[in-house]
JSON list of C-alpha atoms in Angstrom, two decimals:
[
{"chain": "U", "resi": 1, "resn": "CYS", "atom": "CA", "xyz": [-7.87, -19.07, 98.76]},
{"chain": "U", "resi": 2, "resn": "VAL", "atom": "CA", "xyz": [-4.36, -19.33, 100.61]},
{"chain": "U", "resi": 3, "resn": "ARG", "atom": "CA", "xyz": [-2.42, -16.37, 101.79]},
{"chain": "U", "resi": 4, "resn": "PRO", "atom": "CA", "xyz": [1.35, -17.10, 102.66]},
{"chain": "U", "resi": 5, "resn": "SER", "atom": "CA", "xyz": [2.60, -17.29, 105.93]},
{"chain": "U", "resi": 6, "resn": "SER", "atom": "CA", "xyz": [-1.05, -17.35, 107.12]},
{"chain": "U", "resi": 7, "resn": "GLN", "atom": "CA", "xyz": [-4.11, -19.91, 107.78]},
{"chain": "U", "resi": 8, "resn": "PHE", "atom": "CA", "xyz": [-6.17, -21.40, 105.01]},
{"chain": "U", "resi": 9, "resn": "ARG", "atom": "CA", "xyz": [-8.99, -19.04, 104.17]},
{"chain": "U", "resi": 10, "resn": "PHE", "atom": "CA", "xyz": [-11.93, -20.27, 101.92]},
{"chain": "U", "resi": 11, "resn": "VAL", "atom": "CA", "xyz": [-14.39, -18.43, 99.64]},
{"chain": "U", "resi": 12, "resn": "SER", "atom": "CA", "xyz": [-17.76, -20.20, 100.10]},
{"chain": "U", "resi": 13, "resn": "GLY", "atom": "CA", "xyz": [-20.82, -19.79, 97.59]},
{"chain": "U", "resi": 14, "resn": "ILE", "atom": "CA", "xyz": [-18.76, -18.83, 94.36]},
{"chain": "U", "resi": 15, "resn": "SER", "atom": "CA", "xyz": [-21.31, -21.09, 92.40]},
{"chain": "U", "resi": 16, "resn": "LEU", "atom": "CA", "xyz": [-23.69, -24.18, 92.76]},
{"chain": "U", "resi": 17, "resn": "SER", "atom": "CA", "xyz": [-22.03, -24.44, 88.83]},
{"chain": "U", "resi": 18, "resn": "PRO", "atom": "CA", "xyz": [-18.59, -26.01, 88.23]},
{"chain": "U", "resi": 19, "resn": "THR", "atom": "CA", "xyz": [-15.95, -23.53, 88.44]},
{"chain": "U", "resi": 20, "resn": "TRP", "atom": "CA", "xyz": [-13.25, -23.48, 85.79]},
{"chain": "U", "resi": 21, "resn": "SER", "atom": "CA", "xyz": [-10.97, -20.63, 86.18]},
{"chain": "U", "resi": 22, "resn": "CYS", "atom": "CA", "xyz": [-10.06, -17.95, 88.43]},
{"chain": "U", "resi": 23, "resn": "SER", "atom": "CA", "xyz": [-7.21, -14.83, 88.29]},
{"chain": "U", "resi": 24, "resn": "PHE", "atom": "CA", "xyz": [-6.02, -12.52, 91.14]},
{"chain": "U", "resi": 25, "resn": "HIS", "atom": "CA", "xyz": [-6.13, -9.02, 90.69]},
{"chain": "U", "resi": 26, "resn": "SER", "atom": "CA", "xyz": [-2.18, -7.57, 91.30]},
{"chain": "U", "resi": 27, "resn": "SER", "atom": "CA", "xyz": [-3.26, -6.00, 94.40]},
{"chain": "U", "resi": 28, "resn": "GLY", "atom": "CA", "xyz": [-3.99, -9.21, 96.18]},
{"chain": "U", "resi": 29, "resn": "ARG", "atom": "CA", "xyz": [-7.46, -7.85, 97.15]},
{"chain": "U", "resi": 30, "resn": "PHE", "atom": "CA", "xyz": [-9.78, -8.98, 94.48]},
{"chain": "U", "resi": 31, "resn": "LEU", "atom": "CA", "xyz": [-10.27, -12.71, 92.91]},
{"chain": "U", "resi": 32, "resn": "ALA", "atom": "CA", "xyz": [-12.34, -13.42, 89.61]},
{"chain": "U", "resi": 33, "resn": "SER", "atom": "CA", "xyz": [-13.78, -16.59, 88.80]},
{"chain": "U", "resi": 34, "resn": "CYS", "atom": "CA", "xyz": [-15.99, -18.13, 86.27]},
{"chain": "U", "resi": 35, "resn": "SER", "atom": "CA", "xyz": [-18.31, -20.71, 85.96]},
{"chain": "U", "resi": 36, "resn": "SER", "atom": "CA", "xyz": [-20.95, -22.66, 83.59]},
{"chain": "U", "resi": 37, "resn": "ASP", "atom": "CA", "xyz": [-23.64, -20.88, 84.56]},
{"chain": "U", "resi": 38, "resn": "ARG", "atom": "CA", "xyz": [-22.25, -18.26, 82.16]},
{"chain": "U", "resi": 39, "resn": "THR", "atom": "CA", "xyz": [-21.54, -15.53, 84.85]},
{"chain": "U", "resi": 40, "resn": "ALA", "atom": "CA", "xyz": [-18.27, -14.30, 86.31]},
{"chain": "U", "resi": 41, "resn": "LYS", "atom": "CA", "xyz": [-17.84, -12.94, 89.59]},
{"chain": "U", "resi": 42, "resn": "LEU", "atom": "CA", "xyz": [-15.42, -10.67, 91.45]},
{"chain": "U", "resi": 43, "resn": "TRP", "atom": "CA", "xyz": [-14.59, -11.45, 94.81]},
{"chain": "U", "resi": 44, "resn": "ASP", "atom": "CA", "xyz": [-13.48, -9.13, 97.91]},
{"chain": "U", "resi": 45, "resn": "LEU", "atom": "CA", "xyz": [-11.11, -11.24, 99.55]},
{"chain": "U", "resi": 46, "resn": "ASN", "atom": "CA", "xyz": [-10.92, -8.95, 102.64]},
{"chain": "U", "resi": 47, "resn": "SER", "atom": "CA", "xyz": [-14.92, -9.72, 103.37]},
{"chain": "U", "resi": 48, "resn": "GLN", "atom": "CA", "xyz": [-15.09, -12.72, 101.41]},
{"chain": "U", "resi": 49, "resn": "ARG", "atom": "CA", "xyz": [-18.21, -11.30, 99.41]},
{"chain": "U", "resi": 50, "resn": "CYS", "atom": "CA", "xyz": [-18.92, -11.07, 95.72]},
{"chain": "U", "resi": 51, "resn": "ARG", "atom": "CA", "xyz": [-18.35, -7.87, 94.90]},
{"chain": "U", "resi": 52, "resn": "LEU", "atom": "CA", "xyz": [-19.67, -7.93, 91.23]},
{"chain": "U", "resi": 53, "resn": "THR", "atom": "CA", "xyz": [-21.23, -10.37, 88.68]},
{"chain": "U", "resi": 54, "resn": "LEU", "atom": "CA", "xyz": [-20.65, -10.15, 85.12]},
{"chain": "U", "resi": 55, "resn": "ARG", "atom": "CA", "xyz": [-23.35, -11.47, 82.80]},
{"chain": "U", "resi": 56, "resn": "ARG", "atom": "CA", "xyz": [-22.79, -11.30, 78.92]},
{"chain": "U", "resi": 57, "resn": "HIS", "atom": "CA", "xyz": [-22.02, -14.89, 77.54]},
{"chain": "U", "resi": 58, "resn": "ASP", "atom": "CA", "xyz": [-24.81, -17.27, 76.40]},
{"chain": "U", "resi": 59, "resn": "ALA", "atom": "CA", "xyz": [-22.77, -20.20, 77.45]},
{"chain": "U", "resi": 60, "resn": "SER", "atom": "CA", "xyz": [-20.25, -21.72, 79.99]},
{"chain": "U", "resi": 61, "resn": "VAL", "atom": "CA", "xyz": [-17.61, -18.95, 80.73]},
{"chain": "U", "resi": 62, "resn": "ASN", "atom": "CA", "xyz": [-14.13, -20.94, 80.42]},
{"chain": "U", "resi": 63, "resn": "SER", "atom": "CA", "xyz": [-11.47, -18.68, 81.36]},
{"chain": "U", "resi": 64, "resn": "VAL", "atom": "CA", "xyz": [-10.63, -15.26, 83.17]},
{"chain": "U", "resi": 65, "resn": "HIS", "atom": "CA", "xyz": [-7.51, -13.13, 83.49]},
{"chain": "U", "resi": 66, "resn": "PHE", "atom": "CA", "xyz": [-6.78, -9.94, 84.66]},
{"chain": "U", "resi": 67, "resn": "LEU", "atom": "CA", "xyz": [-4.40, -7.54, 83.18]},
{"chain": "U", "resi": 68, "resn": "SER", "atom": "CA", "xyz": [-1.75, -6.86, 85.49]},
{"chain": "U", "resi": 69, "resn": "SER", "atom": "CA", "xyz": [-2.15, -3.47, 87.45]},
{"chain": "U", "resi": 70, "resn": "SER", "atom": "CA", "xyz": [-5.27, -2.50, 85.75]},
{"chain": "U", "resi": 71, "resn": "ASN", "atom": "CA", "xyz": [-9.33, -3.19, 86.14]},
{"chain": "U", "resi": 72, "resn": "LEU", "atom": "CA", "xyz": [-9.41, -4.72, 82.62]},
{"chain": "U", "resi": 73, "resn": "LEU", "atom": "CA", "xyz": [-10.62, -8.42, 82.83]},
{"chain": "U", "resi": 74, "resn": "LEU", "atom": "CA", "xyz": [-11.12, -10.78, 79.98]},
{"chain": "U", "resi": 75, "resn": "THR", "atom": "CA", "xyz": [-13.37, -13.91, 79.83]},
{"chain": "U", "resi": 76, "resn": "ALA", "atom": "CA", "xyz": [-13.65, -16.60, 77.74]},
{"chain": "U", "resi": 77, "resn": "SER", "atom": "CA", "xyz": [-16.87, -18.81, 76.51]},
{"chain": "U", "resi": 78, "resn": "ALA", "atom": "CA", "xyz": [-18.14, -21.81, 75.13]},
{"chain": "U", "resi": 79, "resn": "ASP", "atom": "CA", "xyz": [-20.33, -19.46, 73.08]},
{"chain": "U", "resi": 80, "resn": "LYS", "atom": "CA", "xyz": [-17.27, -18.83, 71.08]},
{"chain": "U", "resi": 81, "resn": "THR", "atom": "CA", "xyz": [-16.86, -15.19, 72.27]},
{"chain": "U", "resi": 82, "resn": "VAL", "atom": "CA", "xyz": [-14.33, -13.37, 74.34]},
{"chain": "U", "resi": 83, "resn": "VAL", "atom": "CA", "xyz": [-15.46, -10.26, 76.16]},
{"chain": "U", "resi": 84, "resn": "LEU", "atom": "CA", "xyz": [-13.12, -7.45, 77.73]},
{"chain": "U", "resi": 85, "resn": "TRP", "atom": "CA", "xyz": [-14.52, -5.97, 81.13]},
{"chain": "U", "resi": 86, "resn": "ASP", "atom": "CA", "xyz": [-13.85, -3.07, 82.98]},
{"chain": "U", "resi": 87, "resn": "THR", "atom": "CA", "xyz": [-14.62, -4.14, 86.57]},
{"chain": "U", "resi": 88, "resn": "ARG", "atom": "CA", "xyz": [-14.29, -0.80, 88.31]},
{"chain": "U", "resi": 89, "resn": "LEU", "atom": "CA", "xyz": [-17.39, 0.49, 85.88]},
{"chain": "U", "resi": 90, "resn": "ALA", "atom": "CA", "xyz": [-18.79, -3.06, 85.58]},
{"chain": "U", "resi": 91, "resn": "VAL", "atom": "CA", "xyz": [-19.08, -2.33, 81.69]},
{"chain": "U", "resi": 92, "resn": "CYS", "atom": "CA", "xyz": [-18.12, -4.33, 78.65]},
{"chain": "U", "resi": 93, "resn": "PRO", "atom": "CA", "xyz": [-15.87, -2.25, 76.19]},
{"chain": "U", "resi": 94, "resn": "ALA", "atom": "CA", "xyz": [-15.73, -4.66, 73.48]},
{"chain": "U", "resi": 95, "resn": "VAL", "atom": "CA", "xyz": [-16.73, -8.19, 72.26]},
{"chain": "U", "resi": 96, "resn": "PHE", "atom": "CA", "xyz": [-14.42, -10.20, 70.05]},
{"chain": "U", "resi": 97, "resn": "THR", "atom": "CA", "xyz": [-16.12, -13.00, 68.07]},
{"chain": "U", "resi": 98, "resn": "GLY", "atom": "CA", "xyz": [-14.90, -14.87, 65.33]},
{"chain": "U", "resi": 99, "resn": "HIS", "atom": "CA", "xyz": [-14.06, -18.59, 66.41]},
{"chain": "U", "resi": 100, "resn": "ARG", "atom": "CA", "xyz": [-16.66, -21.18, 65.14]},
{"chain": "U", "resi": 101, "resn": "HIS", "atom": "CA", "xyz": [-15.72, -23.31, 68.67]},
{"chain": "U", "resi": 102, "resn": "PRO", "atom": "CA", "xyz": [-15.61, -22.69, 72.03]},
{"chain": "U", "resi": 103, "resn": "SER", "atom": "CA", "xyz": [-12.99, -20.04, 73.56]},
{"chain": "U", "resi": 104, "resn": "ASN", "atom": "CA", "xyz": [-11.18, -22.39, 76.19]},
{"chain": "U", "resi": 105, "resn": "GLN", "atom": "CA", "xyz": [-8.73, -19.74, 77.53]},
{"chain": "U", "resi": 106, "resn": "VAL", "atom": "CA", "xyz": [-7.60, -16.48, 77.19]},
{"chain": "U", "resi": 107, "resn": "VAL", "atom": "CA", "xyz": [-4.53, -14.38, 78.64]},
{"chain": "U", "resi": 108, "resn": "PHE", "atom": "CA", "xyz": [-3.10, -10.71, 78.58]},
{"chain": "U", "resi": 109, "resn": "SER", "atom": "CA", "xyz": [0.22, -10.48, 77.17]},
{"chain": "U", "resi": 110, "resn": "GLN", "atom": "CA", "xyz": [2.20, -8.40, 79.88]},
{"chain": "U", "resi": 111, "resn": "SER", "atom": "CA", "xyz": [1.90, -5.26, 78.17]},
{"chain": "U", "resi": 112, "resn": "GLY", "atom": "CA", "xyz": [-1.70, -5.25, 77.60]},
{"chain": "U", "resi": 113, "resn": "LYS", "atom": "CA", "xyz": [-1.17, -4.61, 73.97]},
{"chain": "U", "resi": 114, "resn": "ALA", "atom": "CA", "xyz": [-2.19, -7.98, 73.07]},
{"chain": "U", "resi": 115, "resn": "LEU", "atom": "CA", "xyz": [-4.08, -11.30, 73.72]},
{"chain": "U", "resi": 116, "resn": "ALA", "atom": "CA", "xyz": [-3.94, -14.69, 73.14]},
{"chain": "U", "resi": 117, "resn": "VAL", "atom": "CA", "xyz": [-7.07, -17.21, 73.09]},
{"chain": "U", "resi": 118, "resn": "ALA", "atom": "CA", "xyz": [-6.97, -20.78, 72.97]},
{"chain": "U", "resi": 119, "resn": "SER", "atom": "CA", "xyz": [-9.82, -22.46, 70.64]},
{"chain": "U", "resi": 120, "resn": "GLY", "atom": "CA", "xyz": [-11.67, -25.54, 70.37]},
{"chain": "U", "resi": 121, "resn": "ASP", "atom": "CA", "xyz": [-10.72, -25.50, 66.82]},
{"chain": "U", "resi": 122, "resn": "GLY", "atom": "CA", "xyz": [-7.13, -26.24, 67.34]},
{"chain": "U", "resi": 123, "resn": "SER", "atom": "CA", "xyz": [-5.62, -22.86, 66.90]},
{"chain": "U", "resi": 124, "resn": "VAL", "atom": "CA", "xyz": [-4.47, -20.35, 68.68]},
{"chain": "U", "resi": 125, "resn": "ARG", "atom": "CA", "xyz": [-5.59, -16.54, 68.01]},
{"chain": "U", "resi": 126, "resn": "LEU", "atom": "CA", "xyz": [-3.27, -13.82, 68.53]},
{"chain": "U", "resi": 127, "resn": "VAL", "atom": "CA", "xyz": [-5.05, -10.20, 68.74]},
{"chain": "U", "resi": 128, "resn": "GLU", "atom": "CA", "xyz": [-3.86, -6.72, 68.92]},
{"chain": "U", "resi": 129, "resn": "LEU", "atom": "CA", "xyz": [-6.32, -4.85, 70.79]},
{"chain": "U", "resi": 130, "resn": "GLU", "atom": "CA", "xyz": [-5.67, -1.56, 69.33]},
{"chain": "U", "resi": 131, "resn": "SER", "atom": "CA", "xyz": [-6.26, -2.55, 65.55]},
{"chain": "U", "resi": 132, "resn": "CYS", "atom": "CA", "xyz": [-8.18, -5.73, 66.44]},
{"chain": "U", "resi": 133, "resn": "GLU", "atom": "CA", "xyz": [-6.23, -7.65, 64.05]},
{"chain": "U", "resi": 134, "resn": "ALA", "atom": "CA", "xyz": [-5.90, -10.89, 64.50]},
{"chain": "U", "resi": 135, "resn": "ILE", "atom": "CA", "xyz": [-3.52, -13.94, 63.83]},
{"chain": "U", "resi": 136, "resn": "SER", "atom": "CA", "xyz": [-4.66, -17.58, 63.84]},
{"chain": "U", "resi": 137, "resn": "LEU", "atom": "CA", "xyz": [-1.99, -20.38, 64.09]},
{"chain": "U", "resi": 138, "resn": "ASP", "atom": "CA", "xyz": [-2.99, -23.87, 63.73]},
{"chain": "U", "resi": 139, "resn": "GLY", "atom": "CA", "xyz": [-0.61, -25.89, 65.49]},
{"chain": "U", "resi": 140, "resn": "HIS", "atom": "CA", "xyz": [-2.41, -28.41, 67.02]},
{"chain": "U", "resi": 141, "resn": "ASN", "atom": "CA", "xyz": [-4.35, -31.42, 65.99]},
{"chain": "U", "resi": 142, "resn": "GLY", "atom": "CA", "xyz": [-7.09, -31.43, 68.66]},
{"chain": "U", "resi": 143, "resn": "SER", "atom": "CA", "xyz": [-8.47, -29.02, 70.92]},
{"chain": "U", "resi": 144, "resn": "VAL", "atom": "CA", "xyz": [-6.21, -26.28, 72.20]},
{"chain": "U", "resi": 145, "resn": "GLN", "atom": "CA", "xyz": [-6.83, -26.19, 76.16]},
{"chain": "U", "resi": 146, "resn": "SER", "atom": "CA", "xyz": [-4.10, -23.70, 77.58]},
{"chain": "U", "resi": 147, "resn": "VAL", "atom": "CA", "xyz": [-2.47, -20.73, 75.99]},
{"chain": "U", "resi": 148, "resn": "LYS", "atom": "CA", "xyz": [0.37, -18.58, 77.92]},
{"chain": "U", "resi": 149, "resn": "PHE", "atom": "CA", "xyz": [2.73, -15.57, 76.97]},
{"chain": "U", "resi": 150, "resn": "ASP", "atom": "CA", "xyz": [6.17, -15.38, 78.52]},
{"chain": "U", "resi": 151, "resn": "HIS", "atom": "CA", "xyz": [6.89, -13.00, 80.88]},
{"chain": "U", "resi": 152, "resn": "LYS", "atom": "CA", "xyz": [8.86, -10.62, 78.03]},
{"chain": "U", "resi": 153, "resn": "GLY", "atom": "CA", "xyz": [5.50, -11.11, 76.07]},
{"chain": "U", "resi": 154, "resn": "THR", "atom": "CA", "xyz": [7.22, -12.11, 72.96]},
{"chain": "U", "resi": 155, "resn": "THR", "atom": "CA", "xyz": [6.69, -15.87, 72.87]},
{"chain": "U", "resi": 156, "resn": "VAL", "atom": "CA", "xyz": [3.63, -18.11, 73.21]},
{"chain": "U", "resi": 157, "resn": "MET", "atom": "CA", "xyz": [3.17, -20.96, 74.14]},
{"chain": "U", "resi": 158, "resn": "SER", "atom": "CA", "xyz": [-0.30, -23.46, 73.64]},
{"chain": "U", "resi": 159, "resn": "ALA", "atom": "CA", "xyz": [-1.00, -27.08, 74.99]},
{"chain": "U", "resi": 160, "resn": "GLY", "atom": "CA", "xyz": [-3.85, -29.19, 73.81]},
{"chain": "U", "resi": 161, "resn": "SER", "atom": "CA", "xyz": [-5.79, -32.24, 73.82]},
{"chain": "U", "resi": 162, "resn": "ASP", "atom": "CA", "xyz": [-3.55, -34.06, 71.30]},
{"chain": "U", "resi": 163, "resn": "GLY", "atom": "CA", "xyz": [-0.81, -33.86, 73.92]},
{"chain": "U", "resi": 164, "resn": "ARG", "atom": "CA", "xyz": [1.54, -31.30, 72.18]},
{"chain": "U", "resi": 165, "resn": "ILE", "atom": "CA", "xyz": [2.55, -28.01, 73.61]},
{"chain": "U", "resi": 166, "resn": "ASN", "atom": "CA", "xyz": [3.74, -25.49, 70.86]},
{"chain": "U", "resi": 167, "resn": "LYS", "atom": "CA", "xyz": [6.12, -22.67, 71.30]},
{"chain": "U", "resi": 168, "resn": "ILE", "atom": "CA", "xyz": [5.40, -19.73, 69.00]},
{"chain": "U", "resi": 169, "resn": "TYR", "atom": "CA", "xyz": [7.74, -16.66, 68.38]},
{"chain": "U", "resi": 170, "resn": "SER", "atom": "CA", "xyz": [5.11, -14.23, 68.08]},
{"chain": "U", "resi": 171, "resn": "ASN", "atom": "CA", "xyz": [7.41, -11.27, 67.18]},
{"chain": "U", "resi": 172, "resn": "LYS", "atom": "CA", "xyz": [9.16, -13.33, 64.74]},
{"chain": "U", "resi": 173, "resn": "THR", "atom": "CA", "xyz": [8.63, -15.70, 62.25]},
{"chain": "U", "resi": 174, "resn": "LEU", "atom": "CA", "xyz": [5.80, -17.27, 63.92]},
{"chain": "U", "resi": 175, "resn": "GLU", "atom": "CA", "xyz": [7.37, -20.55, 63.45]},
{"chain": "U", "resi": 176, "resn": "ALA", "atom": "CA", "xyz": [6.50, -23.19, 66.26]},
{"chain": "U", "resi": 177, "resn": "LEU", "atom": "CA", "xyz": [8.75, -25.53, 68.34]},
{"chain": "U", "resi": 178, "resn": "SER", "atom": "CA", "xyz": [6.60, -28.62, 69.12]},
{"chain": "U", "resi": 179, "resn": "LEU", "atom": "CA", "xyz": [6.98, -31.10, 72.11]},
{"chain": "U", "resi": 180, "resn": "SER", "atom": "CA", "xyz": [5.22, -34.61, 71.74]},
{"chain": "U", "resi": 181, "resn": "VAL", "atom": "CA", "xyz": [4.24, -34.97, 75.58]},
{"chain": "U", "resi": 182, "resn": "ASN", "atom": "CA", "xyz": [1.91, -38.07, 75.41]},
{"chain": "U", "resi": 183, "resn": "SER", "atom": "CA", "xyz": [-1.07, -39.40, 74.38]},
{"chain": "U", "resi": 184, "resn": "GLN", "atom": "CA", "xyz": [-3.12, -37.87, 77.03]},
{"chain": "U", "resi": 185, "resn": "GLU", "atom": "CA", "xyz": [-4.39, -34.49, 76.50]},
{"chain": "U", "resi": 186, "resn": "ILE", "atom": "CA", "xyz": [-2.77, -31.66, 78.51]},
{"chain": "U", "resi": 187, "resn": "LEU", "atom": "CA", "xyz": [-5.20, -29.88, 80.94]},
{"chain": "U", "resi": 188, "resn": "GLN", "atom": "CA", "xyz": [-2.90, -27.08, 81.74]},
{"chain": "U", "resi": 189, "resn": "PHE", "atom": "CA", "xyz": [0.87, -26.01, 82.05]},
{"chain": "U", "resi": 190, "resn": "HIS", "atom": "CA", "xyz": [2.87, -23.16, 83.58]},
{"chain": "U", "resi": 191, "resn": "VAL", "atom": "CA", "xyz": [5.85, -21.12, 82.21]},
{"chain": "U", "resi": 192, "resn": "ASN", "atom": "CA", "xyz": [8.82, -20.52, 84.80]},
{"chain": "U", "resi": 193, "resn": "LYS", "atom": "CA", "xyz": [10.18, -17.13, 84.28]},
{"chain": "U", "resi": 194, "resn": "ARG", "atom": "CA", "xyz": [13.42, -18.48, 85.80]},
{"chain": "U", "resi": 195, "resn": "ASN", "atom": "CA", "xyz": [14.32, -20.74, 83.33]},
{"chain": "U", "resi": 196, "resn": "PRO", "atom": "CA", "xyz": [13.46, -22.93, 80.16]},
{"chain": "U", "resi": 197, "resn": "PHE", "atom": "CA", "xyz": [11.29, -25.40, 82.13]},
{"chain": "U", "resi": 198, "resn": "THR", "atom": "CA", "xyz": [7.50, -25.92, 82.13]},
{"chain": "U", "resi": 199, "resn": "LYS", "atom": "CA", "xyz": [5.27, -27.63, 84.29]},
{"chain": "U", "resi": 200, "resn": "ILE", "atom": "CA", "xyz": [2.21, -29.35, 82.64]},
{"chain": "U", "resi": 201, "resn": "CYS", "atom": "CA", "xyz": [-0.57, -31.21, 84.19]},
{"chain": "U", "resi": 202, "resn": "VAL", "atom": "CA", "xyz": [-2.41, -33.93, 82.36]},
{"chain": "U", "resi": 203, "resn": "PRO", "atom": "CA", "xyz": [-4.70, -36.54, 83.41]},
{"chain": "U", "resi": 204, "resn": "ASN", "atom": "CA", "xyz": [-3.46, -40.10, 84.31]},
{"chain": "U", "resi": 205, "resn": "TYR", "atom": "CA", "xyz": [0.03, -39.10, 82.67]},
{"chain": "U", "resi": 206, "resn": "VAL", "atom": "CA", "xyz": [2.52, -41.90, 82.45]},
{"chain": "U", "resi": 207, "resn": "ASP", "atom": "CA", "xyz": [5.93, -40.27, 81.80]},
{"chain": "U", "resi": 208, "resn": "LYS", "atom": "CA", "xyz": [7.75, -41.91, 78.73]},
{"chain": "U", "resi": 209, "resn": "THR", "atom": "CA", "xyz": [10.53, -39.58, 78.54]},
{"chain": "U", "resi": 210, "resn": "ARG", "atom": "CA", "xyz": [12.48, -40.90, 81.35]},
{"chain": "U", "resi": 211, "resn": "SER", "atom": "CA", "xyz": [13.37, -44.22, 81.39]},
{"chain": "U", "resi": 212, "resn": "ARG", "atom": "CA", "xyz": [15.78, -44.45, 84.50]},
{"chain": "U", "resi": 213, "resn": "THR", "atom": "CA", "xyz": [12.51, -42.88, 86.55]},
{"chain": "U", "resi": 214, "resn": "LYS", "atom": "CA", "xyz": [11.38, -45.50, 88.89]},
{"chain": "U", "resi": 215, "resn": "SER", "atom": "CA", "xyz": [7.82, -43.90, 89.38]},
{"chain": "U", "resi": 216, "resn": "LYS", "atom": "CA", "xyz": [5.77, -44.20, 85.92]},
{"chain": "U", "resi": 217, "resn": "THR", "atom": "CA", "xyz": [2.83, -42.36, 86.85]},
{"chain": "U", "resi": 218, "resn": "ARG", "atom": "CA", "xyz": [2.92, -38.38, 87.72]},
{"chain": "U", "resi": 219, "resn": "SER", "atom": "CA", "xyz": [0.47, -35.35, 87.53]},
{"chain": "U", "resi": 220, "resn": "ARG", "atom": "CA", "xyz": [3.25, -32.99, 86.33]},
{"chain": "U", "resi": 221, "resn": "THR", "atom": "CA", "xyz": [6.69, -32.94, 85.34]},
{"chain": "U", "resi": 222, "resn": "LYS", "atom": "CA", "xyz": [9.16, -30.94, 83.47]},
{"chain": "U", "resi": 223, "resn": "PHE", "atom": "CA", "xyz": [10.92, -30.70, 80.17]},
{"chain": "U", "resi": 224, "resn": "LYS", "atom": "CA", "xyz": [13.76, -28.71, 78.78]},
{"chain": "U", "resi": 225, "resn": "THR", "atom": "CA", "xyz": [13.81, -26.68, 75.13]},
{"chain": "U", "resi": 226, "resn": "LYS", "atom": "CA", "xyz": [16.28, -29.48, 74.01]},
{"chain": "U", "resi": 227, "resn": "TYR", "atom": "CA", "xyz": [13.60, -32.14, 73.59]},
{"chain": "U", "resi": 228, "resn": "ARG", "atom": "CA", "xyz": [11.29, -29.71, 71.33]},
{"chain": "U", "resi": 229, "resn": "THR", "atom": "CA", "xyz": [11.22, -30.62, 67.42]},
{"chain": "U", "resi": 230, "resn": "ARG", "atom": "CA", "xyz": [10.17, -28.49, 64.85]},
{"chain": "U", "resi": 231, "resn": "SER", "atom": "CA", "xyz": [6.43, -28.37, 63.17]},
{"chain": "U", "resi": 232, "resn": "LYS", "atom": "CA", "xyz": [5.18, -26.62, 60.39]},
{"chain": "U", "resi": 233, "resn": "THR", "atom": "CA", "xyz": [2.92, -23.91, 61.35]},
{"chain": "U", "resi": 234, "resn": "LYS", "atom": "CA", "xyz": [-0.09, -22.55, 59.38]},
{"chain": "U", "resi": 235, "resn": "SER", "atom": "CA", "xyz": [-0.72, -18.85, 59.63]},
{"chain": "U", "resi": 236, "resn": "LYS", "atom": "CA", "xyz": [-3.59, -16.48, 58.35]},
{"chain": "U", "resi": 237, "resn": "THR", "atom": "CA", "xyz": [-4.34, -13.13, 59.29]},
{"chain": "U", "resi": 238, "resn": "GLN", "atom": "CA", "xyz": [-7.69, -11.86, 59.77]},
{"chain": "U", "resi": 239, "resn": "ALA", "atom": "CA", "xyz": [-9.96, -8.96, 61.49]},
{"chain": "U", "resi": 240, "resn": "TRP", "atom": "CA", "xyz": [-12.15, -9.93, 64.18]},
{"chain": "U", "resi": 241, "resn": "GLN", "atom": "CA", "xyz": [-15.30, -8.30, 64.58]},
{"chain": "U", "resi": 242, "resn": "GLN", "atom": "CA", "xyz": [-15.26, -5.63, 67.49]},
{"chain": "U", "resi": 243, "resn": "GLN", "atom": "CA", "xyz": [-18.58, -4.82, 69.27]},
{"chain": "U", "resi": 244, "resn": "ILE", "atom": "CA", "xyz": [-18.62, -1.24, 71.00]},
{"chain": "U", "resi": 245, "resn": "LEU", "atom": "CA", "xyz": [-21.02, -1.25, 73.65]},
{"chain": "U", "resi": 246, "resn": "ILE", "atom": "CA", "xyz": [-22.36, 2.00, 74.67]}
]
């Protein structure tokens, strides 16, 4: 862990298994992590100790994400489920099922009224939490590795193993604008709030879009929206099963 204007601090002993994802609580005091040992953990950064271990999944936990200014936490797993946690009460109020492939990443919208799930079947699921109604968007030719809402919560972007980034207008036509980046899979990306640039991370990436650049190998680059081209995206509405645990 890194604190601005201070020395580096590390949380040790997180897991003996690979740790796949982490998410800061908005207070800056807590950090959630998840690993292949099928658990998610809540860490107190002041004491550098584990405050809570969350056990509900039957396979590797691939993603964790805190809702801003809330104790609610989402976890996505290779067991094809997404779990909603209340970290203050240490309970699991809801489990979302419906994927036929591993859930690679999950994120809340800014309002907390919806979530997006990146799936190994090449789809992105948009779920309204109140109704548990889900829309499935098939815009990739391979596993979807990463998904993000924009800061307004009206647009969803996804990236996958097919080397494409899809921009989906979730509150309008659900039409996707697609950017073909490279034959390499995209592992992760970040949407900048202040401008339309997107940073991406791919393994052994060779930038083929900028012929004037001397250096060919990069771990990340930026693209403007003008590089995006339209592609057809199938959509369908379905209900996800919600299991309420008492």
